[in-house]
Amino acid sequence: MSTGYLFCSDPLAAGRPDPFFAAEVACARRSGGETALLDHDALLAGDTEAALARVPRDSGPYWYRGWMVPVSRYEELDQGLRARGCGLLTPAPDFGRAHELPGWYDVFADLTPRSVWRPLPPGTPPSGPALAALTAPLHPGPAVVKDFVKSRKHEWDEACFVPSLAHTDKLSAVVRRFFELQDDSLAGGLVVREYEPFVPGGEARVWWVDGEPVLTTAHPDSPAELPAPCLTAVRPAVRALGCRWVTTDLALREDGVWRVVEVGDGQVSGLPAGSDPSPLFDALTLAGSGR
Ligand SMILES: Nc1ncnc2c1ncn2[C@@H]1O[C@H](COP(=O)(O)OP(=O)(O)O)[C@@H](O)[C@H]1O
Ligand SMILES: [Mg+2]
């Protein structure tokens, strides 16, 4: 059985891969994988049939590789592929568990900043009292705000960092601005996390396939900095999560402890510019073939 990769197509030319992923397509093929194309815009618009029009019937099974998709759209992708006699190597529940913080948090609780969350639709920031109740289990110091998937780290002071949870007015203002900027793209709801001091030097993104760390890259935000994290505590947590292809972003805290800033589904995690993902695709192709 050969391993398939479902890459996003070029929005301007549906018959070829999105140029952003061209080097990865070549790498996937070199590893012995087959590739097919998905129309990401059509998937996000809810037209699964059109999204999968270029996927041959009874092909796969596939790793998806491309831009992020909401968990509900990934479920539709999973169903749509099955209706064509194809399958995904990461089933929808596993995607949700790795992609959204509430899915992975319990397994990584000892390794990641303490967090609270509340499912909410876009455009509905909680009131001050509701935020005070939500964050009561956290230490009343600095905190970070995000949704179940993404932060507004590029608007750090305005919509991400809260200097002290003791000041509900400031917390409310940051949360309101966060909801405003996320708008309809808000994923799942609100997360508030205790802030931990990390040393400068960038995060390491570790890529795991079937519980093994097959590649460590820099984080895409700091491609020139590649720390070498200790994985002793992370490995059992990744195995306990039980998802086949995940990433863990690790940062060194000022007290010398490696912390998990974020877990992600590997299918939608970014590679930093200039990295060689060959070991990753070699591992994925082998894992997907069932050998
Ligand atoms: N709890 C935290 N303590 C300290 N810094 C944090 C914390 N959470 C996030 N950050 C910083 O903010 C950045 C973005 O947060 P992250 O959770 O990775 O969101 P995103 O999905 O937007 O990358 C991280 O790379 C890290 O530098
Ligand atoms: Mg991140």
CSV table of C-alpha atoms and ligand atoms in Angstrom, one decimal:
chain,number,residue,atom,x,y,z
A,1,MET,CA,0.0,0.0,0.0
A,2,SER,CA,1.4,3.4,-0.9
A,3,THR,CA,1.2,6.5,1.3
A,4,GLY,CA,-0.8,9.4,-0.1
A,5,TYR,CA,-0.4,13.1,0.7
A,6,LEU,CA,-3.3,15.5,0.1
A,7,PHE,CA,-1.7,18.9,-0.5
A,8,CYS,CA,-3.5,22.2,-1.0
A,9,SER,CA,-3.7,23.3,-4.6
A,10,ASP,CA,-2.7,26.7,-5.9
A,11,PRO,CA,-5.7,29.0,-5.6
A,12,LEU,CA,-4.7,30.5,-9.0
A,13,ALA,CA,-4.1,27.2,-10.8
A,14,ALA,CA,-6.1,24.3,-9.3
A,15,GLY,CA,-4.0,21.7,-11.2
A,16,ARG,CA,-0.8,22.4,-9.4
A,17,PRO,CA,0.2,22.5,-5.7
A,18,ASP,CA,0.1,25.8,-3.8
A,19,PRO,CA,3.7,27.2,-4.4
A,20,PHE,CA,4.1,27.6,-0.6
A,21,PHE,CA,4.2,23.7,-0.4
A,22,ALA,CA,6.0,23.0,-3.6
A,23,ALA,CA,9.3,22.0,-1.9
A,24,GLU,CA,7.3,19.7,0.5
A,25,VAL,CA,5.5,18.1,-2.5
A,26,ALA,CA,8.9,17.2,-4.0
A,27,CYS,CA,10.1,15.9,-0.7
A,28,ALA,CA,7.0,13.7,-0.3
A,29,ARG,CA,7.5,12.2,-3.7
A,30,ARG,CA,11.2,11.6,-3.2
A,31,SER,CA,10.2,9.6,-0.1
A,32,GLY,CA,8.1,7.3,-2.2
A,33,GLY,CA,4.7,9.0,-1.5
A,34,GLU,CA,1.9,9.7,-3.9
A,35,THR,CA,0.4,13.2,-4.0
A,36,ALA,CA,-3.1,14.5,-4.7
A,37,LEU,CA,-4.6,18.0,-4.6
A,38,LEU,CA,-7.3,19.5,-2.4
A,39,ASP,CA,-9.1,22.8,-3.1
A,40,HIS,CA,-8.7,24.4,0.4
A,41,ASP,CA,-11.0,27.4,-0.5
A,42,ALA,CA,-13.8,25.0,-1.5
A,43,LEU,CA,-13.3,23.0,1.7
A,44,LEU,CA,-13.6,26.1,3.9
A,45,ALA,CA,-16.7,27.2,1.9
A,46,GLY,CA,-18.3,23.9,2.8
A,47,ASP,CA,-18.2,22.5,-0.8
A,48,THR,CA,-16.4,19.2,0.0
A,49,GLU,CA,-17.4,17.7,-3.4
A,50,ALA,CA,-15.6,20.5,-5.2
A,51,ALA,CA,-12.7,20.4,-2.7
A,52,LEU,CA,-12.1,16.7,-3.6
A,53,ALA,CA,-12.8,16.8,-7.3
A,54,ARG,CA,-9.2,16.1,-8.2
A,55,VAL,CA,-8.7,13.2,-5.7
A,56,PRO,CA,-8.9,9.8,-7.6
A,57,ARG,CA,-11.5,7.4,-6.2
A,58,ASP,CA,-10.2,4.5,-4.1
A,59,SER,CA,-6.8,6.2,-3.7
A,60,GLY,CA,-4.9,6.9,-0.4
A,61,PRO,CA,-4.9,6.6,2.5
A,62,TYR,CA,-3.8,10.2,2.9
A,63,TRP,CA,-1.9,12.5,5.2
A,64,TYR,CA,-3.4,15.9,4.7
A,65,ARG,CA,-0.7,18.6,4.4
A,66,GLY,CA,-1.6,22.3,4.1
A,67,TRP,CA,-3.2,25.3,5.6
A,68,MET,CA,-5.2,25.1,8.8
A,69,VAL,CA,-8.8,23.9,8.8
A,70,PRO,CA,-11.4,24.2,11.5
A,71,VAL,CA,-12.2,20.8,13.2
A,72,SER,CA,-15.7,20.8,11.7
A,73,ARG,CA,-14.2,21.2,8.2
A,74,TYR,CA,-11.7,18.4,8.8
A,75,GLU,CA,-14.6,16.1,9.8
A,76,GLU,CA,-16.2,16.9,6.4
A,77,LEU,CA,-12.9,16.2,4.7
A,78,ASP,CA,-12.8,12.9,6.5
A,79,GLN,CA,-16.4,12.0,5.4
A,80,GLY,CA,-15.9,13.2,1.9
A,81,LEU,CA,-12.8,11.2,1.4
A,82,ARG,CA,-14.5,8.0,2.8
A,83,ALA,CA,-17.4,8.5,0.4
A,84,ARG,CA,-14.7,8.4,-2.5
A,85,GLY,CA,-13.3,5.2,-1.1
A,86,CYS,CA,-10.2,7.0,0.4
A,87,GLY,CA,-9.2,7.6,4.0
A,88,LEU,CA,-7.2,9.9,6.2
A,89,LEU,CA,-4.3,8.5,8.2
A,90,THR,CA,-5.3,11.0,11.0
A,91,PRO,CA,-9.0,10.5,11.8
A,92,ALA,CA,-11.1,13.6,12.7
A,93,PRO,CA,-11.2,13.0,16.5
A,94,ASP,CA,-7.4,12.8,16.6
A,95,PHE,CA,-7.1,15.9,14.6
A,96,GLY,CA,-9.3,17.8,17.0
A,97,ARG,CA,-7.4,16.4,20.0
A,98,ALA,CA,-4.0,17.7,18.7
A,99,HIS,CA,-5.2,20.9,17.0
A,100,GLU,CA,-7.2,22.5,19.9
A,101,LEU,CA,-5.8,23.2,23.3
A,102,PRO,CA,-8.6,21.6,25.3
A,103,GLY,CA,-7.9,18.4,23.4
A,104,TRP,CA,-4.3,18.1,24.4
A,105,TYR,CA,-4.2,20.1,27.7
A,106,ASP,CA,-4.9,17.4,30.2
A,107,VAL,CA,-2.2,15.0,28.9
A,108,PHE,CA,0.4,17.9,28.9
A,109,ALA,CA,-0.8,19.6,32.1
A,110,ASP,CA,2.5,19.2,34.0
A,111,LEU,CA,4.5,20.4,31.0
A,112,THR,CA,2.7,23.5,29.9
A,113,PRO,CA,1.5,26.8,31.4
A,114,ARG,CA,-1.6,26.4,33.5
A,115,SER,CA,-4.7,27.3,31.5
A,116,VAL,CA,-8.5,27.7,31.6
A,117,TRP,CA,-10.9,27.9,28.7
A,118,ARG,CA,-14.5,28.4,27.8
A,119,PRO,CA,-16.2,27.4,24.5
A,120,LEU,CA,-17.6,30.6,22.9
A,121,PRO,CA,-18.9,31.6,19.4
A,122,PRO,CA,-17.1,34.5,17.6
A,123,GLY,CA,-18.1,38.0,18.7
A,124,THR,CA,-19.1,37.1,22.2
A,125,PRO,CA,-16.3,38.2,24.7
A,126,PRO,CA,-17.3,37.3,28.3
A,127,SER,CA,-18.2,40.1,30.8
A,128,GLY,CA,-15.8,41.2,33.4
A,129,PRO,CA,-17.3,39.1,36.2
A,130,ALA,CA,-17.4,36.0,33.9
A,131,LEU,CA,-13.7,36.5,33.1
A,132,ALA,CA,-12.9,36.9,36.8
A,133,ALA,CA,-14.7,33.6,37.5
A,134,LEU,CA,-13.1,31.8,34.6
A,135,THR,CA,-9.6,32.9,35.6
A,136,ALA,CA,-10.0,32.3,39.4
A,137,PRO,CA,-8.1,29.0,39.3
A,138,LEU,CA,-5.0,30.8,37.8
A,139,HIS,CA,-2.3,32.6,39.7
A,140,PRO,CA,-3.3,36.3,39.7
A,141,GLY,CA,-0.1,37.4,37.8
A,142,PRO,CA,0.6,38.0,34.1
A,143,ALA,CA,-1.3,35.9,31.5
A,144,VAL,CA,-1.7,35.2,27.8
A,145,VAL,CA,-5.0,35.2,25.9
A,146,LYS,CA,-5.7,33.0,22.8
A,147,ASP,CA,-8.4,30.9,21.2
A,148,PHE,CA,-8.4,27.1,21.1
A,149,VAL,CA,-5.8,27.3,18.3
A,150,LYS,CA,-4.2,30.7,17.7
A,151,SER,CA,-3.1,33.8,19.6
A,152,ARG,CA,-2.8,37.4,18.3
A,153,LYS,CA,0.9,37.3,19.3
A,154,HIS,CA,1.7,40.1,16.7
A,155,GLU,CA,-0.7,42.4,18.6
A,156,TRP,CA,0.9,41.4,22.0
A,157,ASP,CA,0.1,44.4,24.1
A,158,GLU,CA,-3.3,45.0,22.7
A,159,ALA,CA,-4.8,41.5,22.3
A,160,CYS,CA,-2.5,38.9,23.8
A,161,PHE,CA,-0.6,39.8,27.0
A,162,VAL,CA,-2.4,40.7,30.3
A,163,PRO,CA,0.1,42.2,32.8
A,164,SER,CA,-2.0,41.0,35.8
A,165,LEU,CA,-5.1,38.9,36.1
A,166,ALA,CA,-5.8,40.9,39.3
A,167,HIS,CA,-6.9,43.8,37.0
A,168,THR,CA,-10.2,42.7,35.5
A,169,ASP,CA,-10.6,45.9,33.5
A,170,LYS,CA,-7.4,45.3,31.6
A,171,LEU,CA,-8.2,41.6,31.1
A,172,SER,CA,-11.6,42.5,29.7
A,173,ALA,CA,-10.0,45.1,27.3
A,174,VAL,CA,-7.5,42.6,26.0
A,175,VAL,CA,-10.1,39.9,25.6
A,176,ARG,CA,-12.5,42.3,23.8
A,177,ARG,CA,-9.8,43.4,21.4
A,178,PHE,CA,-8.8,39.7,20.8
A,179,PHE,CA,-12.4,38.8,19.9
A,180,GLU,CA,-12.6,41.9,17.6
A,181,LEU,CA,-9.5,41.0,15.7
A,182,GLN,CA,-10.2,37.3,15.5
A,183,ASP,CA,-13.7,38.1,14.3
A,184,ASP,CA,-15.3,35.1,12.5
A,185,SER,CA,-12.0,33.1,12.5
A,186,LEU,CA,-12.2,32.6,16.3
A,187,ALA,CA,-11.5,28.9,16.9
A,188,GLY,CA,-13.6,27.1,19.6
A,189,GLY,CA,-13.6,29.8,22.3
A,190,LEU,CA,-11.4,31.6,24.8
A,191,VAL,CA,-8.2,30.3,26.5
A,192,VAL,CA,-6.4,32.2,29.3
A,193,ARG,CA,-2.9,30.9,30.3
A,194,GLU,CA,-0.5,31.8,33.1
A,195,TYR,CA,2.5,33.7,31.6
A,196,GLU,CA,5.9,31.9,32.1
A,197,PRO,CA,9.2,33.7,31.5
A,198,PHE,CA,11.1,32.0,28.7
A,199,VAL,CA,14.7,32.8,27.8
A,200,PRO,CA,15.3,34.4,24.4
A,201,GLY,CA,16.6,32.1,21.7
A,202,GLY,CA,13.5,30.8,20.0
A,203,GLU,CA,11.3,27.8,20.3
A,204,ALA,CA,12.1,24.3,19.0
A,205,ARG,CA,9.4,22.6,17.0
A,206,VAL,CA,9.6,18.8,17.4
A,207,TRP,CA,7.9,16.7,14.8
A,208,TRP,CA,6.6,13.3,16.1
A,209,VAL,CA,5.4,10.4,14.0
A,210,ASP,CA,3.8,7.4,15.9
A,211,GLY,CA,5.4,8.6,19.2
A,212,GLU,CA,8.9,9.1,17.8
A,213,PRO,CA,10.6,12.5,17.4
A,214,VAL,CA,11.7,12.3,13.8
A,215,LEU,CA,12.7,15.9,13.2
A,216,THR,CA,13.5,19.0,15.2
A,217,THR,CA,13.2,22.4,13.5
A,218,ALA,CA,13.3,26.0,14.5
A,219,HIS,CA,9.9,27.6,15.0
A,220,PRO,CA,8.7,29.3,11.8
A,221,ASP,CA,8.7,32.7,13.7
A,222,SER,CA,12.4,32.4,14.5
A,223,PRO,CA,13.9,30.3,11.7
A,224,ALA,CA,17.5,31.3,12.5
A,225,GLU,CA,17.4,29.9,16.0
A,226,LEU,CA,17.4,26.2,16.7
A,227,PRO,CA,17.5,25.2,20.4
A,228,ALA,CA,18.1,21.6,21.4
A,229,PRO,CA,15.3,20.7,23.8
A,230,CYS,CA,15.3,17.8,26.3
A,231,LEU,CA,12.4,15.4,25.4
A,232,THR,CA,12.5,13.0,28.3
A,233,ALA,CA,9.2,14.3,29.8
A,234,VAL,CA,7.5,15.1,26.5
A,235,ARG,CA,7.8,11.7,24.9
A,236,PRO,CA,5.4,9.9,27.3
A,237,ALA,CA,2.9,12.7,26.9
A,238,VAL,CA,3.0,12.5,23.1
A,239,ARG,CA,2.5,8.8,23.4
A,240,ALA,CA,-0.4,9.2,25.8
A,241,LEU,CA,-2.1,11.7,23.4
A,242,GLY,CA,-2.0,8.9,20.9
A,243,CYS,CA,-2.2,11.0,17.7
A,244,ARG,CA,0.0,9.7,14.8
A,245,TRP,CA,1.5,13.0,13.6
A,246,VAL,CA,1.9,15.9,16.0
A,247,THR,CA,4.2,18.8,16.7
A,248,THR,CA,5.3,20.2,20.1
A,249,ASP,CA,6.7,23.7,20.4
A,250,LEU,CA,9.2,23.8,23.3
A,251,ALA,CA,10.7,26.8,25.0
A,252,LEU,CA,13.3,27.0,27.8
A,253,ARG,CA,12.0,28.7,30.9
A,254,GLU,CA,14.3,30.9,32.9
A,255,ASP,CA,14.7,28.3,35.6
A,256,GLY,CA,16.1,25.8,33.0
A,257,VAL,CA,13.0,23.7,32.5
A,258,TRP,CA,11.8,22.9,28.9
A,259,ARG,CA,8.1,23.7,28.6
A,260,VAL,CA,5.5,22.8,26.0
A,261,VAL,CA,4.2,26.1,24.7
A,262,GLU,CA,1.9,24.5,22.2
A,263,VAL,CA,0.9,21.1,20.7
A,264,GLY,CA,-0.3,21.0,17.1
A,265,ASP,CA,-1.5,18.5,14.5
A,266,GLY,CA,1.5,18.0,12.2
A,267,GLN,CA,-0.6,18.1,9.1
A,268,VAL,CA,-1.2,21.9,9.6
A,269,SER,CA,2.0,22.9,11.4
A,270,GLY,CA,4.4,25.2,9.5
A,271,LEU,CA,8.0,24.3,8.7
A,272,PRO,CA,10.5,27.2,9.0
A,273,ALA,CA,11.9,28.6,5.8
A,274,GLY,CA,15.0,26.8,4.6
A,275,SER,CA,14.6,23.6,6.7
A,276,ASP,CA,15.1,20.2,5.1
A,277,PRO,CA,12.0,18.1,6.0
A,278,SER,CA,13.3,14.9,4.4
A,279,PRO,CA,13.5,12.9,7.6
A,280,LEU,CA,9.9,13.9,8.4
A,281,PHE,CA,8.6,12.8,5.0
A,282,ASP,CA,10.6,9.6,5.1
A,283,ALA,CA,9.0,8.7,8.4
A,284,LEU,CA,5.5,9.6,7.3
A,285,THR,CA,5.7,7.6,4.1
A,286,LEU,CA,6.9,4.6,6.0
A,287,ALA,CA,4.2,5.0,8.7
A,288,GLY,CA,1.4,5.5,6.2
A,289,SER,CA,2.3,2.4,4.2
A,290,GLY,CA,1.5,0.2,7.3
A,291,ARG,CA,5.0,-1.4,7.1
B,1,LIG,N1,1.9,31.1,28.7
B,1,LIG,C1,2.9,31.7,28.1
B,1,LIG,N2,3.9,32.3,28.7
B,1,LIG,C2,4.9,33.0,28.1
B,1,LIG,N3,4.8,33.2,26.7
B,1,LIG,C3,3.8,32.7,26.0
B,1,LIG,C4,2.8,31.9,26.7
B,1,LIG,N4,1.9,31.5,25.7
B,1,LIG,C5,2.4,32.0,24.6
B,1,LIG,N5,3.5,32.7,24.7
B,1,LIG,C6,4.3,33.4,23.7
B,1,LIG,O1,3.4,33.7,22.7
B,1,LIG,C7,3.7,33.0,21.5
B,1,LIG,C8,2.4,32.6,20.8
B,1,LIG,O2,1.6,31.7,21.6
B,1,LIG,P1,1.1,30.4,21.1
B,1,LIG,O3,0.3,29.7,22.1
B,1,LIG,O4,2.2,29.6,20.5
B,1,LIG,O5,0.1,30.8,19.9
B,1,LIG,P2,0.1,30.8,18.3
B,1,LIG,O6,-0.7,29.6,18.0
B,1,LIG,O7,-0.5,32.0,17.9
B,1,LIG,O8,1.5,30.5,17.9
B,1,LIG,C9,4.5,31.9,21.9
B,1,LIG,O9,5.4,31.5,20.8
B,1,LIG,C10,5.3,32.4,23.1
B,1,LIG,O10,6.4,33.2,22.6
B,2,MG,MG,2.7,29.1,18.6
